[in-house]
RNA sequence: GGGUCGUUAGCUCAGUCCGGUAGAGCAGCGGACUUUUAAUCCGUUGGUCGCGGGUCCGAUUCCCGCACGACCCA
């Protein structure tokens, strides 16, 4: 048994003392009528004289965050989901018993107070706690992090997010913003008559994107399953099924490295619209983003990590080829010669295989030279078909796809294309992907006969898009790391002794 | 996978360069105080110095390895 700290011992002593007085440490019968915000919004603007006429009684519950004790009186701060409010405890008003309860409370306890409002000499709105108007609702055994610096150790912040949320109000705000952003997106889609759907996260084949999946196993069915890397192929079956406009906001999983912009599970919105083109989606994307930032900031501008971003449309549109020439500084002649292009890529330090199709090499050059320079919102268009196995071919340029990616602040935020609905072409694309897989590309797409079968029933001409929700939230909350916008980012597990938990041997097939 | 940095009290941090078993603030505990708000004042408790090994009379400090985390690179 591990030694208990002095602090914990003291708390246990208090608990024993409270129990001895017949005080329930975890009661569940308190009724809460108000919030810190409902009270302060209503009475904050009033003067002390005006408040004297208010005889209404308020009941609040929340966490005790600070105590300023004066012996026979004390100020305390109560924090609920909406914020903080101060309360004043007076011995002669609370009564002997209740005041003695207060003396045994700790910062961190969940409490309930009742009383009227008044303003202190310094003008702060305060609850004047009435007789017996203080109750303990839940006893805290552990001390909270420090009141002034809060909790800054990022590892503890992520591992014990509850502490982070209690003591760092700006963290709570980020997650409130996240919820708001998702809600705004949902509303926007519903207004355009899109139907929200849910498709499988456990899939017999992980398709719809170029990435490595997590593998799992269903015991009863004796079946290998993969966590989805994208919902795409299922959503398009729904388009074939006649739903015409669908969207899904949910998790996808990619078995890849972790960085400030990558978490193994992340949230994406994918949506598909029949009888639309990727060009329609560019306009719609502009409208969506403007809708969000106007509601959030009442402006089309915001700043991210010191960079001023302006989302007022129309956004810059640039082909991959033009981007590589203009921004990447690559000569046109190099791009027209597969051999020279591969040499150029190698010069940039990119690993190029003999089997890599030219489109893949071009995109490697793009990633290396262009991506991080696209700060203001930019639609990059005309992707090579080689790297777009599910996209429709451009009517004029058959080696190019009707596809765009959206970049903001040097990061990919969205990926969209007119969908390939020709089952014969689709089979050919999958076959090409299979050849890349055989050449060692573990991310290449697999053959999916079920999906081709669905296309053979006739899928209407459609455009679809995937938008990285975590990344949007990062941008709009000025968060430097994706871990700051995901409540419980993936970290290595540790047991109570600080050792790594047992790792399962993994199979590589 | 590689590099850099970090890990010291419940929290926020000093100290380690130059080896002699650790300090502050907040929190806690005791006392004073009924309009404070990082309340104040007086007193005071609290440490496997991330883990393991090596060198040494002696290691939180030097060396090696490991773990976890952060950032950068691939």
Coordinates of C-alpha atoms (C1' of nucleotides) in Angstrom, one line a residue, chain A residues 14 68-70 75 86 90 92 120-122 124 146-148 150 152-153 155 159 260 483 492 500 503, chain B residues 10-13 25-29 33-40 45 67-72 74:
Chain A
X14 CA -12.1 16.2 8.1
X68 CA -11.0 34.3 1.5
X69 CA -11.5 33.8 5.2
X70 CA -11.9 36.6 7.8
X75 CA -15.8 35.2 0.7
X86 CA -18.8 35.0 -5.3
X90 CA -21.4 35.4 7.7
X92 CA -24.2 35.3 12.6
X120 CA -19.7 44.6 -2.1
X121 CA -17.8 47.8 -1.5
X122 CA -15.6 46.9 -4.5
X124 CA -18.7 42.7 -7.0
X146 CA -2.5 25.9 -7.9
X147 CA -5.0 28.7 -8.1
X148 CA -2.8 31.2 -9.9
X150 CA -3.4 26.6 -12.9
X152 CA 0.5 23.8 -17.0
X153 CA 2.1 20.3 -17.2
X155 CA 1.0 15.6 -19.8
X159 CA -4.2 12.5 -19.0
X260 CA 0.5 18.5 -33.6
X483 CA -4.4 17.7 -28.7
X492 CA 0.7 6.0 -24.1
X500 CA 4.2 1.2 -19.6
X503 CA 1.9 -4.0 -25.1
Chain B
rG10 C1' -0.5 18.4 -4.2
rC11 C1' 0.5 22.7 -8.0
rU12 C1' 4.0 26.6 -10.2
rC13 C1' 9.2 26.8 -10.2
rG25 C1' 5.5 30.9 -3.7
rC26 C1' 0.6 28.9 -3.7
rA27 C1' -2.2 25.0 -1.4
rG28 C1' -2.2 22.4 3.7
rC29 C1' -2.0 22.8 9.2
rC33 C1' -9.3 39.2 11.3
rU34 C1' -17.3 40.2 9.1
rU35 C1' -16.7 43.8 2.3
rU36 C1' -12.2 40.4 0.3
rU37 C1' -10.9 38.9 -4.6
rA38 C1' -3.5 35.9 -6.2
rA39 C1' -7.1 38.9 0.8
rU40 C1' -3.5 40.3 4.6
rU45 C1' 4.1 20.5 8.3
rA67 C1' 10.1 5.3 -19.5
rC68 C1' 6.9 9.3 -20.3
rG69 C1' 6.1 14.1 -22.4
rA70 C1' 7.0 18.6 -25.5
rC71 C1' 9.0 20.6 -29.9
rC72 C1' 11.6 19.9 -34.6
rA74 C1' 11.7 12.1 -41.6

